[in-house]
Backbone as a ProteinNet text record, in pm:
[ID]
protein_1_A
[PRIMARY]
MRPLIDENNLSYSKEFLIYRTRGKILEKAIFVIGAFVGFIYFYMQNQLFIFFALFCFFIFQIPLLVKSIKRIDEIQFRINSKGIQYRDNLLVPWNNIENERAISEHNGYKNDTTDYFVYYIIDPGQIMKFNLNELSTDVCELDIVLNVHRNRFKRENSIT
[TERTIARY]
1666	1623.5	1698.9	1627.5	1687	1779.3	1891.9	1976.8	1914	1938.6	1889.4	1970.5	1904.6	1974.5	2048.6	2174.7	2256.8	2237.6	2185.5	2154.6	2279.8	2397	2521.7	2584.9	2538.8	2594.6	2491.2	2491	2388.7	2409.9	2522.4	2543.7	2485.5	2437.9	2384.1	2238	2198.3	2059.5	1990.2	1982.5	1921	1769.1	1710.8	1565.6	1525.9	1417	1365.6	1227.2	1206.5	1079.2	1009.8	880.7	801.3	694.1	685.3	588.5	487.1	385.7	294	370.6	335.4	402.8	358.8	452.2	421.9	352.5	364.7	302.3	150.7	93.2	-53	-104.2	-27.9	-68	-58.6	46	61.1	-52.8	-90.3	-202.3	-331.7	-357.7	-476.8	-472.2	-354.5	-340.2	-367.7	-320.5	-344.4	-493.4	-562.3	-706.9	-781.6	-741.3	-807.4	-783.4	-660.2	-630.2	-706.2	-713.1	-789.7	-937.2	-994.1	-1134.3	-1154.8	-1058.2	-1066.7	-1064.6	-970.6	-961.7	-1087.5	-1136.1	-1256.2	-1379	-1396.8	-1518.8	-1512.3	-1396	-1384.9	-1415.9	-1362	-1385.6	-1535.2	-1600.3	-1741.5	-1830.4	-1786.8	-1861.5	-1857.1	-1738.5	-1724.8	-1800.2	-1819.1	-1893.7	-2044	-2082.1	-2221.9	-2287	-2209.5	-2261.2	-2266.5	-2374.4	-2384.5	-2391.9	-2450.1	-2458.5	-2318.6	-2236.2	-2099.7	-2018.4	-2039.8	-1972.2	-2003.1	-2131	-2171.1	-2111.1	-2109	-2052.2	-1902.9	-1828.7	-1685.3	-1659.6	-1744.8	-1730.6	-1748.4	-1849.5	-1871.5	-1753.6	-1702.6	-1586.4	-1468.6	-1446.3	-1336	-1351.2	-1469	-1494.1	-1477.3	-1525.1	-1515.3	-1375	-1294.9	-1160	-1057.7	-1084.7	-989.9	-957.6	-1057.7	-1022.9	-944	-974.8	-900.5	-756	-735.1	-598.6	-520.6	-582.4	-515.8	-480.8	-571.5	-545.8	-428.3	-422.5	-311.3	-179	-179	-56.1	-9.3	-101.4	-65.1	-5.6	-49.6	-4.5	114.8	176.7	282.9	404.3	434.3	550.3	514.1	392.1	348	405.7	473.1	534.6	425.7	424.4	327.4	378.8	508.1	570	708.2	744.1	878.3	923.4	1029.2	1080.1	1222.5	1247.3	1381.6	1406.5	1517	1553	1464.5	1380.8	1288.9	1155.1	1113.5	986.9	933.2	801.2	731.8	627.7	627.9	528.1	449.1	317.1	228	170.7	198.1	156.1	187.1	86.2	108.1	73	50	20.5	145.8	128	242.2	330.3	458.2	552.6	525.6	512.9	492.2	629.7	675.7	810.3	818.9	941	963.8	922.8	932.3	893.5	741.9	666.1	520.9	476.2	572.7	543.7	599.2	521.5	574.5	522.9	594.6	556.8	544.8	637.2	637.4	697.3	631.9	679.7	612.3	670.5	609.9	570	445.2	395.6	332.2	323	253.6	138.3	22	-95.1	-143	-172.8	-226.8	-375.7	-422.1	-561.1	-653.6	-602.9	-687.4	-667.8	-610.8	-580.7	-445.3	-406.8	-283	-161.2	-125.5	-3.7	-32.2	-153.2	-191	-166.1	-75.6	-47.5	-55.5	-84.5	-85.3	12	97.1	196.8	144.6	167.7	120.7	234.1	225.5	311.2	222.7	260.4	177.5	261.3	202.6	263.8	154.4	187.9	93.1	135	44.6	70.6	17	105.4	72.9	-27.5	-1.1	-81.9	-229.7	-270.6	-414.7	-461	-366.5	-404.2	-454.9	-384.1	-429.6	-337.1	-396.2	-319.3	-324.3	-206.2	-196.4	-159	-232.7	-208	-224.5	-119.1	-118	-74.7	-141.5	-110.8	17.6	119.4	247.7	242.4	141.5	132.7	110.4	61.4	37.7	152.4	257.3	368.5	497.6	595.4	719.7	826.7	788.7	883.5	829	911	865.9	895.3	858	869.4	1014.7	1105.7	1246.7	1308.5	1288.9	1346.2	1288.3	1158.7	1094.6	1141.6	1159.2	1211.3	1348.6	1434.7	1569	1560.9	1479.1	1464	1413	1311.3	1256	1358.8	1434	1538.2	1647.6	1693.8	1800.6	1756.7	1639.6	1596.5	1555.4	1499.5	1468.8	1599.8	1702.5	1832.6	1900.6	1885.9	1939.7	1874.3	1742.1	1669	1722	1741	1791.8	1932.8	2018.1	2155.7	2161.5	2081.5	2081.3	2027	1936.1	1873.8	1927.5	2034.7	2100.6	2004.1	1920.9	1825	1881.3	1876.4	1928.9	1819.2
-1871.9	-1784.6	-1820.3	-1819.7	-1854.1	-1743.7	-1779.6	-1675.7	-1621.8	-1496.2	-1434.2	-1486.6	-1515.4	-1566.1	-1450.8	-1472.3	-1372.2	-1388.6	-1286.5	-1297.6	-1307.7	-1272.5	-1283.4	-1421.7	-1502.5	-1634.9	-1739.1	-1776.6	-1868	-2012.5	-2043.7	-2180.5	-2200.3	-2094.7	-2102	-2143.6	-2226.8	-2265.3	-2320.6	-2450.5	-2517.1	-2501.3	-2472.6	-2467.8	-2367.6	-2297	-2200.1	-2245.9	-2260.1	-2305.8	-2190.3	-2176.8	-2072.1	-2139.7	-2097.4	-2151.7	-2043.8	-2083.7	-1985.1	-1905.5	-1780.1	-1697.9	-1734.7	-1736	-1766.4	-1649	-1530.1	-1411.5	-1418.9	-1471	-1483.5	-1585	-1691.3	-1791.3	-1731.3	-1654.4	-1587	-1487.9	-1418.8	-1324.2	-1396.3	-1511.5	-1589.5	-1635.5	-1678.7	-1724.7	-1611.5	-1491.7	-1376.6	-1343.2	-1350.3	-1325.5	-1429.8	-1555.7	-1661.8	-1641.4	-1607.6	-1583.1	-1460.1	-1356.7	-1237	-1267.5	-1351	-1390.4	-1468.9	-1555.3	-1634	-1542.1	-1450.5	-1355.9	-1270.3	-1225.7	-1143.8	-1215.8	-1340.9	-1408.4	-1440.5	-1462.4	-1481	-1350.2	-1239.5	-1108.9	-1074.8	-1091.1	-1055	-1152.9	-1274.4	-1368.3	-1320.5	-1275.3	-1226.4	-1094.2	-1016.1	-890.3	-912.4	-1037	-1076	-1013.7	-994.7	-947.1	-1067.4	-1141.2	-1271.8	-1265.5	-1159.4	-1151.2	-1140.4	-1050.4	-1034.7	-1160	-1218.2	-1343.3	-1451.9	-1466.3	-1569.7	-1545.8	-1420.4	-1388.1	-1421.8	-1382.6	-1412.3	-1562.2	-1628.9	-1773.5	-1845.2	-1804.6	-1864.4	-1836.7	-1712.9	-1678.8	-1767.2	-1784.5	-1867.1	-2012.3	-2067.2	-2207.8	-2231.4	-2138.7	-2158	-2131.4	-2053.7	-2023.3	-2130.4	-2209	-2312	-2411.3	-2470.9	-2564.8	-2499.6	-2373.7	-2303.3	-2280.1	-2247	-2226.4	-2356.7	-2463.8	-2594.9	-2637.1	-2615.2	-2648.7	-2567.7	-2438.9	-2354.4	-2401	-2439.1	-2485.8	-2617.2	-2705.3	-2831.6	-2809.6	-2703.7	-2677.9	-2582.2	-2552.2	-2451.7	-2492.6	-2621.4	-2667.3	-2716	-2690.6	-2730.1	-2632.4	-2685.4	-2602.2	-2546.3	-2414.2	-2349.7	-2339.9	-2304.8	-2294.2	-2355.8	-2419.2	-2472	-2411.8	-2330	-2263.3	-2312.1	-2367.9	-2414.6	-2391.4	-2445.1	-2421	-2498.6	-2585.8	-2659.3	-2586.7	-2511.3	-2439.6	-2403.1	-2385.5	-2345.7	-2451.9	-2495.3	-2591.3	-2527.1	-2527.4	-2474.1	-2590.8	-2592	-2697.5	-2835.1	-2921.3	-3057.7	-3073	-2962.3	-2968.1	-3008.1	-3037.7	-3070.5	-2947.4	-2971.8	-2864.3	-2808.6	-2677.1	-2610.7	-2566.5	-2617.8	-2583	-2437.5	-2384	-2244.9	-2216	-2314.2	-2287.2	-2277.1	-2305.6	-2291.1	-2174.6	-2097.3	-1983.6	-1857.8	-1751.2	-1623	-1512.8	-1402	-1281.3	-1307.3	-1385.4	-1410.3	-1289.6	-1247.2	-1127.6	-1114.2	-1029.7	-990.9	-844.7	-813.7	-677.4	-626.6	-495.1	-429.5	-349.6	-365.1	-289.8	-202	-76.6	15.4	-11.4	-9.9	-43.4	77.5	194.5	312.9	394.4	334.4	408.2	475.7	560.7	637.3	549.1	466	385.7	236	197.3	57.2	-11.9	-107.8	-184.7	-332.6	-409	-554	-606.9	-699.6	-758.6	-891.6	-915.5	-1037.2	-1103.7	-1235.9	-1316.3	-1356.9	-1314.6	-1335.9	-1404.5	-1505.1	-1563.1	-1617.8	-1629.2	-1671.9	-1807.8	-1906.5	-2039.2	-2040.4	-2060.5	-2045.6	-2149.4	-2279	-2386.4	-2377.5	-2377.6	-2362.1	-2217	-2121.6	-1980.6	-1931.7	-1964	-1936.3	-1836.6	-1735	-1638.6	-1682.1	-1697	-1736.5	-1611.5	-1582	-1462.5	-1499.6	-1476.4	-1515.7	-1398.4	-1382.5	-1275.8	-1309.9	-1225	-1249.7	-1222.5	-1149.7	-1121.2	-1247.7	-1351.9	-1478	-1576.2	-1535.8	-1625.8	-1575.8	-1665.5	-1638.5	-1573	-1486.1	-1414	-1274.5	-1190.3	-1056	-1028.3	-911.2	-875.8	-880.1	-820.2	-813.2	-952.2	-1033.1	-1167.8	-1252	-1243.6	-1322.2	-1278.6	-1149	-1101.2	-1160.9	-1163.9	-1220.2	-1369.2	-1440.7	-1585.6	-1617	-1546	-1570.2	-1542.2	-1436.1	-1400.3	-1506.9	-1550.4	-1650.8	-1781.9	-1830.4	-1961.2	-1956.5	-1846.1	-1832.8	-1833.2	-1762.4	-1760.2	-1896.3	-1969.5	-2106.2	-2193.8	-2181.7	-2259.7	-2228.4	-2101.9	-2062.4	-2115.9	-2108.8	-2154.8	-2306.5	-2380.8	-2527.7	-2577.9	-2503.5	-2545.8	-2470	-2396.1	-2318.8	-2228.7	-2156.3	-2061.8	-1922.3	-1841.7	-1705.1	-1603.7
2552.6	2445.4	2318.5	2206.1	2078.2	2029.8	1967	1909.1	1781.5	1753.7	1632.1	1514.2	1404.5	1287.1	1220.2	1193.6	1126.3	976.4	910.9	767.9	681.9	736.6	661	674.1	768.5	791.9	749.5	622.9	571.1	615.1	677.7	724.7	864.9	925.4	1061.2	1059.5	1151.2	1175.4	1050	1042	926.6	923.9	1040.8	1050	1157.4	1134.3	1230.7	1272.5	1403.7	1457.7	1528.6	1504.9	1568.8	1653.4	1779	1874.3	1911.2	1988.3	2046.3	2151.1	2165.9	2264.8	2406.2	2495.8	2635	2703.1	2648	2704.5	2704.5	2596.8	2589.9	2692.8	2714.4	2813.4	2953.2	2979	3107.4	3128.5	3022.1	3030.2	3067.9	3006.7	3040.9	3185.6	3231.2	3369.1	3468.2	3438.2	3526.5	3532.3	3418.3	3417.3	3500.3	3490.4	3566.8	3716.1	3753.3	3895.3	3944.2	3860.2	3896.5	3915.9	3830.2	3844.8	3973.7	4005.7	4129.3	4251.2	4255.1	4366.7	4372	4256.5	4251	4301.8	4259.6	4305.1	4453.6	4509.7	4655.4	4727	4676.6	4738.1	4736.3	4621.1	4611.8	4687.7	4707.7	4792.1	4937	4980	5117.4	5136.9	5030.7	5037.5	5018.8	4997.6	4982.4	4857.8	4752	4624.2	4530	4540.6	4476.4	4323.8	4267.8	4122.2	4060	4112.5	4061.2	4092.2	4211.4	4247.3	4144.1	4110.6	4016.6	3877.6	3832.5	3700.6	3697.3	3799.4	3803.4	3820.8	3894.4	3912.7	3778.6	3701.2	3568.8	3476.7	3477.6	3396.8	3435.7	3564.8	3615.4	3569	3584.9	3549.5	3399.5	3316.3	3171.6	3116.9	3188.1	3141.8	3179.2	3282.3	3325.9	3213.5	3144.1	3036.1	2922.9	2890.7	2785.7	2826.3	2953.7	3003.3	3002.5	3045.8	3046.5	2904.2	2809.9	2669.3	2615.4	2648.9	2604.5	2662.7	2788.7	2853.6	2790.8	2756.7	2693.3	2554.2	2485.4	2348.9	2342.3	2455.8	2460	2376.8	2367.8	2292.1	2152.2	2109	1975.5	1872.6	1773.7	1670.1	1579	1562.1	1475.9	1331.9	1317.1	1185.3	1188.6	1079.2	1056.2	924.1	930.7	810.9	788.5	670.1	636.5	487.4	437.6	297.6	199.7	250	162.8	148	251.9	244.6	380.5	388	511	543.3	668.2	714.6	827.4	815	917.8	997.5	1125.5	1219.2	1161.8	1151.5	1103.2	955.2	886.7	742.8	666.1	539.5	454.8	434.3	415.8	388.4	249.1	239.8	110.5	61.2	-52.8	-100.9	-147.3	-142.6	-179.9	-324.3	-413.5	-551.8	-567.7	-460.7	-461.8	-372.3	-322.5	-234.5	-299.5	-289.6	-333.8	-242.2	-244.3	-170.4	-19.7	35.8	179.3	249.8	358.6	428.1	564.5	644.8	771.4	757.2	789.7	771.7	900.4	910.2	1021.1	962.8	1021.9	977.3	1090.9	1059.8	1159.1	1174.5	1299.3	1328.1	1334.8	1304.3	1308.6	1434.6	1536.8	1658.1	1641.1	1734.9	1721.1	1697.4	1792.8	1782.2	1782.4	1753	1760.2	1626	1624.3	1502.9	1533.2	1431	1439.9	1335.9	1377.8	1289	1235.4	1105.1	1040.2	962.8	953.8	866.9	749.8	628.7	510.7	403.4	338.5	219.2	128.7	1.1	-100.8	-153.5	-146.3	-200.8	-343.7	-439	-581	-629.4	-601.4	-660.7	-625	-498.4	-477.9	-481.5	-497.5	-501.5	-368	-262.4	-126.7	-58.2	4	83	228.5	288.6	429	509	615.4	696.5	843.6	921.9	1062.6	1149.1	1260.9	1355.5	1430.7	1421.2	1487.9	1637.8	1684.9	1827.7	1909.1	1846.2	1915.1	1897	1824.3	1794.6	1857.7	1867.9	1939.6	1853.1	1763.6	1680.2	1654	1594	1559.8	1412.8	1366.8	1225.4	1178	1253.4	1211.5	1201.9	1304.4	1305.2	1192.6	1171	1065.8	927.3	905.1	776.3	747.1	848.3	830.6	800.5	875.6	856.3	716.4	671.5	538.2	429.8	446.2	350.4	345.8	462.2	469.2	404.9	441.7	391	244.1	198.1	55.5	-25.4	24.6	-43.8	-39.9	69.5	75.6	-28.9	-41.8	-141.8	-281.2	-310.5	-442.9	-464.7	-361.8	-373.5	-389.1	-313.2	-320.2	-452.8	-514.1	-639.9	-759.5	-741.1	-848.1	-923.1	-845.4	-902.7	-881.1	-985.2	-969.9	-958.3
[MASK]
++++++++++++++++++++++++++++++++++++++++++++++++++++++++++++++++++++++++++++++++++++++++++++++++++++++++++++++++++++++++++++++++++++++++++++++++++++++++++++++++

């Protein structure tokens, strides 16, 4: 498990990497195993329509699960004192980024919220918004990381 970045220690951790969460992959694997068990059960109960539906679900989910497992170590974000890089795209420097933050939005249900990583790229005028539930970080950790690396950028470039 990665250590949490201490916002008071700016010499710690030169770069922060964000990956896909392993929880979503585990969730997909459980659904595939459940479909497998279900289609065997309904085959033995001679309920062929439900068997066929679960069999199709199982067959179509296998390639998606394999693809997710292959991409488990693929870096989604690289955040450092130079800027933010999304996947294999070019690194966007901090002087071209503004209003970077992690936010929570209520979905209309009682306690249901979705967390997002949002930043604005100045030059093309593009708003980037990513669901944090699919990534290996949370709102608090990301806020600290963004603050630390933005301050490093300012300190390295003598910006006040």
